[in-house]
Amino acid sequence: MSQSVCILGVTGSIGQSTLKILQQHAEHYTVFAVTAHSRMQELVDICQQFQPEIAVVPQAKVDELRQLLVAANLQNIEILADEAGLIAVAEHPEVDVVMAAIVGAAGLMPTLAAVKAGKRVLLANKEALVMSGEIMMQAAHDHQALLLPVDSEHNAIFQCLPQTYLQAERHGQPKLGVSGILLTASGGPFLKHSLDELHNVTPAQACKHPNWSMGQKISVDSATLMNKGLELIEACHLFSIEEHFVTVVVHPQSIIHSMVQYVDGSTLAQMGNPDMCTPIAHALAWPERIQTHVPALDLFKNHQLDFQAPDTHRFPALSLARQAMKTGGTAPAILNAANEIAVAAFLNQQVGFMGIPAIVEHTLNTIPHQAATQLDVILEADQNARHVAQQYVVNIGI
Ligand code: NAD
Ligand code: MG
């Protein structure tokens, strides 16, 4: 029987890769709902091709979308708006699978709604889990949602873990013979830049990732290594381990997507060409496998794999994230919110590249952290952090 899919953030990089896989397996999947924050014409093109029942956009875009849909003879597609619309499609009874591919904190409530509705949730939106780790994992457990990692590293780790790992009890220690995780990082476009050079890099340079083609925000996060910091927190929650069990390894070729180490001395790695279609297809079909267009790895061509330790002096974001995870409570939500503000300020050329970790550090030092067992406490910390970070942008701005 065909599975009904909701794609949150369909116009983004992950959204597009998801559509590619769904198109290739159209006999098994139907697109029930799609959402987008901007680029209405692209959304209409997607609607034309995939004929969803519902499209969700910001209220301010509803009229524009309606006109475009009418012009394309697609007036039967229902339009919903804002966060309420996102939540409605994420928890819709007709939906089996939710691809959570909105970028940033905006994805938290719809992703959580999908988890609480017990869906198969394909998690790309790492910021949602970073903010609400304990609540999201507990909700997945309570509502028997299948929360499957799409982030390439976490998907790799999931593939290298024992099959029953996610069902085992959660208590912060690795289980079933696992001793630790090696989280790989490409190192981003500035791996070899000196600290002096880093002060002067531009948004265009930061968005040009050597191995992956991605949205702007995650591209900047990859350049600061904050992406690896967010992924460290993501791994701790997904796999129920304390942060000291996760070692970050810089591996510039992005062929190994992460590794799991076992008590008997084994290290298992998942390898492949860097293309998000592989982890998306894996999460979509798990425990089965489905075909993608991604070519098999040619080890005679990719014959050199290098590894090095990350330099947290030039890339302090990684240490800030590790410390936030160690601190726990609302600290990761504060880190994430400050980073979102800092990245936007860097992209708008209001602050320099090294302003990003400076803003995050200032915000973490300014706002007291609290326990994060209530969603409203997390949302309040997020708002406070945005406010403090924005003020600091004004103070240190260029
Ligand atoms: P993107 O910027 O290309 O796309 C983001 C999508 O979210 C778009 O559809 C956009 O319209 C929508 N969106 C943006 N702001 C929104 C808002 N306020 N409310 C509702 N919708 C909004 O981003 P992406 O690269 O596809 O990344 C999406 C998520 O997946 C991020 O959390 C990212 O960290 C994660 N991820 C991406 C990759 C990748 O290769 N691109 C890899 C791993 C994880
Ligand atoms: Mg990743």
mmCIF file of N, CA and C in Angstrom, residues 69-143:
data_model
loop_
_atom_site.group_PDB
_atom_site.id
_atom_site.type_symbol
_atom_site.label_atom_id
_atom_site.label_comp_id
_atom_site.label_asym_id
_atom_site.label_seq_id
_atom_site.Cartn_x
_atom_site.Cartn_y
_atom_site.Cartn_z
ATOM 1 N N LEU A 69 -2.120 29.225 -7.760
ATOM 2 C CA LEU A 69 -2.737 27.893 -7.880
ATOM 3 C C LEU A 69 -3.923 27.939 -8.852
ATOM 4 N N VAL A 70 -4.704 29.011 -8.768
ATOM 5 C CA VAL A 70 -5.848 29.150 -9.685
ATOM 6 C C VAL A 70 -5.330 29.221 -11.127
ATOM 7 N N ALA A 71 -4.289 30.021 -11.325
ATOM 8 C CA ALA A 71 -3.725 30.172 -12.675
ATOM 9 C C ALA A 71 -3.218 28.836 -13.211
ATOM 10 N N ALA A 72 -2.774 27.976 -12.296
ATOM 11 C CA ALA A 72 -2.252 26.665 -12.723
ATOM 12 C C ALA A 72 -3.346 25.600 -12.725
ATOM 13 N N ASN A 73 -4.591 26.033 -12.506
ATOM 14 C CA ASN A 73 -5.729 25.114 -12.469
ATOM 15 C C ASN A 73 -5.608 24.097 -11.316
ATOM 16 N N LEU A 74 -5.089 24.585 -10.201
ATOM 17 C CA LEU A 74 -4.901 23.710 -9.032
ATOM 18 C C LEU A 74 -5.710 24.236 -7.842
ATOM 19 N N GLN A 75 -6.882 24.855 -8.138
ATOM 20 C CA GLN A 75 -7.646 25.502 -7.061
ATOM 21 C C GLN A 75 -8.197 24.508 -6.044
ATOM 22 N N ASN A 76 -8.161 23.225 -6.349
ATOM 23 C CA ASN A 76 -8.675 22.243 -5.372
ATOM 24 C C ASN A 76 -7.680 21.938 -4.250
ATOM 25 N N ILE A 77 -6.460 22.443 -4.346
ATOM 26 C CA ILE A 77 -5.501 22.234 -3.245
ATOM 27 C C ILE A 77 -5.859 23.173 -2.095
ATOM 28 N N GLU A 78 -6.020 22.585 -0.906
ATOM 29 C CA GLU A 78 -6.384 23.387 0.264
ATOM 30 C C GLU A 78 -5.149 24.149 0.763
ATOM 31 N N ILE A 79 -5.350 25.418 1.147
ATOM 32 C CA ILE A 79 -4.231 26.215 1.673
ATOM 33 C C ILE A 79 -4.437 26.435 3.169
ATOM 34 N N LEU A 80 -3.424 26.112 3.961
ATOM 35 C CA LEU A 80 -3.445 26.421 5.387
ATOM 36 C C LEU A 80 -2.291 27.376 5.672
ATOM 37 N N ALA A 81 -2.374 28.056 6.846
ATOM 38 C CA ALA A 81 -1.379 29.103 7.092
ATOM 39 C C ALA A 81 -0.704 28.974 8.456
ATOM 40 N N ASP A 82 0.527 29.493 8.501
ATOM 41 C CA ASP A 82 1.277 29.719 9.740
ATOM 42 C C ASP A 82 1.523 28.426 10.543
ATOM 43 N N GLU A 83 1.934 28.623 11.801
ATOM 44 C CA GLU A 83 2.306 27.456 12.606
ATOM 45 C C GLU A 83 1.131 26.503 12.802
ATOM 46 N N ALA A 84 -0.079 27.049 12.939
ATOM 47 C CA ALA A 84 -1.252 26.180 13.111
ATOM 48 C C ALA A 84 -1.414 25.260 11.901
ATOM 49 N N GLY A 85 -1.167 25.789 10.720
ATOM 50 C CA GLY A 85 -1.258 24.987 9.495
ATOM 51 C C GLY A 85 -0.167 23.926 9.448
ATOM 52 N N LEU A 86 1.039 24.300 9.854
ATOM 53 C CA LEU A 86 2.156 23.346 9.866
ATOM 54 C C LEU A 86 1.843 22.185 10.818
ATOM 55 N N ILE A 87 1.309 22.533 11.978
ATOM 56 C CA ILE A 87 0.979 21.499 12.968
ATOM 57 C C ILE A 87 -0.147 20.604 12.443
ATOM 58 N N ALA A 88 -1.136 21.237 11.810
ATOM 59 C CA ALA A 88 -2.287 20.468 11.303
ATOM 60 C C ALA A 88 -1.848 19.405 10.289
ATOM 61 N N VAL A 89 -0.939 19.748 9.387
ATOM 62 C CA VAL A 89 -0.515 18.734 8.406
ATOM 63 C C VAL A 89 0.440 17.709 9.031
ATOM 64 N N ALA A 90 1.265 18.165 9.994
ATOM 65 C CA ALA A 90 2.231 17.249 10.623
ATOM 66 C C ALA A 90 1.518 16.146 11.407
ATOM 67 N N GLU A 91 0.349 16.474 11.989
ATOM 68 C CA GLU A 91 -0.369 15.478 12.796
ATOM 69 C C GLU A 91 -1.604 14.933 12.073
ATOM 70 N N HIS A 92 -1.757 15.275 10.807
ATOM 71 C CA HIS A 92 -2.955 14.884 10.059
ATOM 72 C C HIS A 92 -3.143 13.359 10.046
ATOM 73 N N PRO A 93 -4.367 12.905 10.347
ATOM 74 C CA PRO A 93 -4.590 11.452 10.422
ATOM 75 C C PRO A 93 -4.264 10.700 9.126
ATOM 76 N N GLU A 94 -4.321 11.387 7.993
ATOM 77 C CA GLU A 94 -4.030 10.678 6.736
ATOM 78 C C GLU A 94 -2.545 10.560 6.435
ATOM 79 N N VAL A 95 -1.716 11.214 7.263
ATOM 80 C CA VAL A 95 -0.271 11.206 6.998
ATOM 81 C C VAL A 95 0.421 10.050 7.733
ATOM 82 N N ASP A 96 1.246 9.299 7.009
ATOM 83 C CA ASP A 96 2.049 8.231 7.624
ATOM 84 C C ASP A 96 3.451 8.705 7.960
ATOM 85 N N VAL A 97 4.037 9.471 7.036
ATOM 86 C CA VAL A 97 5.451 9.850 7.152
ATOM 87 C C VAL A 97 5.578 11.370 7.104
ATOM 88 N N VAL A 98 6.340 11.931 8.041
ATOM 89 C CA VAL A 98 6.595 13.376 8.014
ATOM 90 C C VAL A 98 8.091 13.608 7.817
ATOM 91 N N MET A 99 8.440 14.323 6.751
ATOM 92 C CA MET A 99 9.820 14.758 6.578
ATOM 93 C C MET A 99 9.951 16.123 7.252
ATOM 94 N N ALA A 100 10.715 16.191 8.348
ATOM 95 C CA ALA A 100 10.890 17.439 9.099
ATOM 96 C C ALA A 100 12.106 18.154 8.535
ATOM 97 N N ALA A 101 11.889 19.044 7.557
ATOM 98 C CA ALA A 101 13.008 19.695 6.858
ATOM 99 C C ALA A 101 12.864 21.208 6.814
ATOM 100 N N ILE A 102 12.166 21.754 7.834
ATOM 101 C CA ILE A 102 12.188 23.218 8.009
ATOM 102 C C ILE A 102 13.519 23.541 8.671
ATOM 103 N N VAL A 103 14.081 24.707 8.361
ATOM 104 C CA VAL A 103 15.337 25.066 8.999
ATOM 105 C C VAL A 103 15.077 25.878 10.275
ATOM 106 N N GLY A 104 15.808 25.543 11.346
ATOM 107 C CA GLY A 104 15.781 26.344 12.567
ATOM 108 C C GLY A 104 14.629 26.041 13.509
ATOM 109 N N ALA A 105 14.512 26.922 14.526
ATOM 110 C CA ALA A 105 13.527 26.739 15.591
ATOM 111 C C ALA A 105 12.089 26.730 15.066
ATOM 112 N N ALA A 106 11.853 27.307 13.895
ATOM 113 C CA ALA A 106 10.500 27.328 13.316
ATOM 114 C C ALA A 106 9.962 25.915 13.108
ATOM 115 N N GLY A 107 10.847 24.938 13.065
ATOM 116 C CA GLY A 107 10.403 23.554 12.843
ATOM 117 C C GLY A 107 10.032 22.821 14.112
ATOM 118 N N LEU A 108 10.289 23.428 15.271
ATOM 119 C CA LEU A 108 10.091 22.692 16.530
ATOM 120 C C LEU A 108 8.654 22.208 16.731
ATOM 121 N N MET A 109 7.693 23.132 16.695
ATOM 122 C CA MET A 109 6.316 22.748 17.039
ATOM 123 C C MET A 109 5.722 21.735 16.040
ATOM 124 N N PRO A 110 5.884 21.957 14.722
ATOM 125 C CA PRO A 110 5.364 20.936 13.801
ATOM 126 C C PRO A 110 6.064 19.584 13.929
ATOM 127 N N THR A 111 7.368 19.583 14.190
ATOM 128 C CA THR A 111 8.075 18.297 14.336
ATOM 129 C C THR A 111 7.567 17.572 15.575
ATOM 130 N N LEU A 112 7.418 18.334 16.655
ATOM 131 C CA LEU A 112 6.922 17.737 17.894
ATOM 132 C C LEU A 112 5.489 17.226 17.707
ATOM 133 N N ALA A 113 4.695 17.959 16.946
ATOM 134 C CA ALA A 113 3.310 17.523 16.686
ATOM 135 C C ALA A 113 3.320 16.189 15.942
ATOM 136 N N ALA A 114 4.223 16.037 14.974
ATOM 137 C CA ALA A 114 4.312 14.781 14.215
ATOM 138 C C ALA A 114 4.714 13.633 15.137
ATOM 139 N N VAL A 115 5.663 13.920 16.039
ATOM 140 C CA VAL A 115 6.120 12.891 16.980
ATOM 141 C C VAL A 115 4.964 12.496 17.907
ATOM 142 N N LYS A 116 4.248 13.502 18.413
ATOM 143 C CA LYS A 116 3.142 13.217 19.346
ATOM 144 C C LYS A 116 1.992 12.490 18.652
ATOM 145 N N ALA A 117 1.912 12.629 17.335
ATOM 146 C CA ALA A 117 0.863 11.911 16.597
ATOM 147 C C ALA A 117 1.343 10.514 16.197
ATOM 148 N N GLY A 118 2.556 10.153 16.653
ATOM 149 C CA GLY A 118 3.045 8.786 16.432
ATOM 150 C C GLY A 118 3.448 8.469 15.002
ATOM 151 N N LYS A 119 3.853 9.492 14.252
ATOM 152 C CA LYS A 119 4.227 9.272 12.850
ATOM 153 C C LYS A 119 5.629 8.665 12.727
ATOM 154 N N ARG A 120 5.938 8.228 11.511
ATOM 155 C CA ARG A 120 7.339 7.986 11.151
ATOM 156 C C ARG A 120 7.891 9.367 10.814
ATOM 157 N N VAL A 121 8.810 9.864 11.646
ATOM 158 C CA VAL A 121 9.328 11.218 11.453
ATOM 159 C C VAL A 121 10.773 11.136 10.969
ATOM 160 N N LEU A 122 11.014 11.660 9.772
ATOM 161 C CA LEU A 122 12.364 11.695 9.229
ATOM 162 C C LEU A 122 12.966 13.035 9.643
ATOM 163 N N LEU A 123 13.936 13.001 10.544
ATOM 164 C CA LEU A 123 14.417 14.226 11.178
ATOM 165 C C LEU A 123 15.642 14.805 10.471
ATOM 166 N N ALA A 124 15.404 15.900 9.722
ATOM 167 C CA ALA A 124 16.525 16.679 9.187
ATOM 168 C C ALA A 124 16.724 17.914 10.070
ATOM 169 N N ASN A 125 15.621 18.460 10.550
ATOM 170 C CA ASN A 125 15.585 19.703 11.335
ATOM 171 C C ASN A 125 16.237 19.503 12.715
ATOM 172 N N LYS A 126 17.584 19.470 12.724
ATOM 173 C CA LYS A 126 18.318 19.158 13.961
ATOM 174 C C LYS A 126 18.060 20.188 15.052
ATOM 175 N N GLU A 127 17.786 21.464 14.643
ATOM 176 C CA GLU A 127 17.599 22.511 15.656
ATOM 177 C C GLU A 127 16.427 22.167 16.581
ATOM 178 N N ALA A 128 15.390 21.526 16.041
ATOM 179 C CA ALA A 128 14.220 21.154 16.852
ATOM 180 C C ALA A 128 14.633 20.207 17.974
ATOM 181 N N LEU A 129 15.482 19.238 17.652
ATOM 182 C CA LEU A 129 15.909 18.270 18.666
ATOM 183 C C LEU A 129 16.905 18.895 19.640
ATOM 184 N N VAL A 130 17.771 19.771 19.129
ATOM 185 C CA VAL A 130 18.748 20.452 19.994
ATOM 186 C C VAL A 130 18.006 21.254 21.066
ATOM 187 N N MET A 131 16.931 21.929 20.663
ATOM 188 C CA MET A 131 16.178 22.767 21.593
ATOM 189 C C MET A 131 15.444 21.946 22.648
ATOM 190 N N SER A 132 14.860 20.849 22.202
ATOM 191 C CA SER A 132 13.853 20.176 23.050
ATOM 192 C C SER A 132 14.210 18.730 23.331
ATOM 193 N N GLY A 133 15.502 18.374 23.242
ATOM 194 C CA GLY A 133 15.948 16.976 23.304
ATOM 195 C C GLY A 133 15.147 16.031 24.178
ATOM 196 N N GLU A 134 15.097 16.335 25.472
ATOM 197 C CA GLU A 134 14.458 15.392 26.390
ATOM 198 C C GLU A 134 12.973 15.250 26.084
ATOM 199 N N ILE A 135 12.312 16.389 25.807
ATOM 200 C CA ILE A 135 10.865 16.377 25.561
ATOM 201 C C ILE A 135 10.561 15.602 24.275
ATOM 202 N N MET A 136 11.340 15.868 23.239
ATOM 203 C CA MET A 136 11.106 15.207 21.944
ATOM 204 C C MET A 136 11.323 13.693 22.055
ATOM 205 N N MET A 137 12.394 13.280 22.727
ATOM 206 C CA MET A 137 12.693 11.842 22.828
ATOM 207 C C MET A 137 11.639 11.142 23.695
ATOM 208 N N GLN A 138 11.220 11.832 24.769
ATOM 209 C CA GLN A 138 10.191 11.244 25.633
ATOM 210 C C GLN A 138 8.870 11.113 24.871
ATOM 211 N N ALA A 139 8.547 12.142 24.074
ATOM 212 C CA ALA A 139 7.302 12.106 23.289
ATOM 213 C C ALA A 139 7.359 10.970 22.260
ATOM 214 N N ALA A 140 8.516 10.766 21.653
ATOM 215 C CA ALA A 140 8.651 9.684 20.668
ATOM 216 C C ALA A 140 8.396 8.345 21.354
ATOM 217 N N HIS A 141 8.936 8.199 22.555
ATOM 218 C CA HIS A 141 8.749 6.968 23.320
ATOM 219 C C HIS A 141 7.275 6.797 23.703
ATOM 220 N N ASP A 142 6.681 7.857 24.261
ATOM 221 C CA ASP A 142 5.303 7.771 24.758
ATOM 222 C C ASP A 142 4.297 7.522 23.644
ATOM 223 N N HIS A 143 4.555 8.091 22.462
ATOM 224 C CA HIS A 143 3.571 8.002 21.372
ATOM 225 C C HIS A 143 3.991 7.028 20.285
#
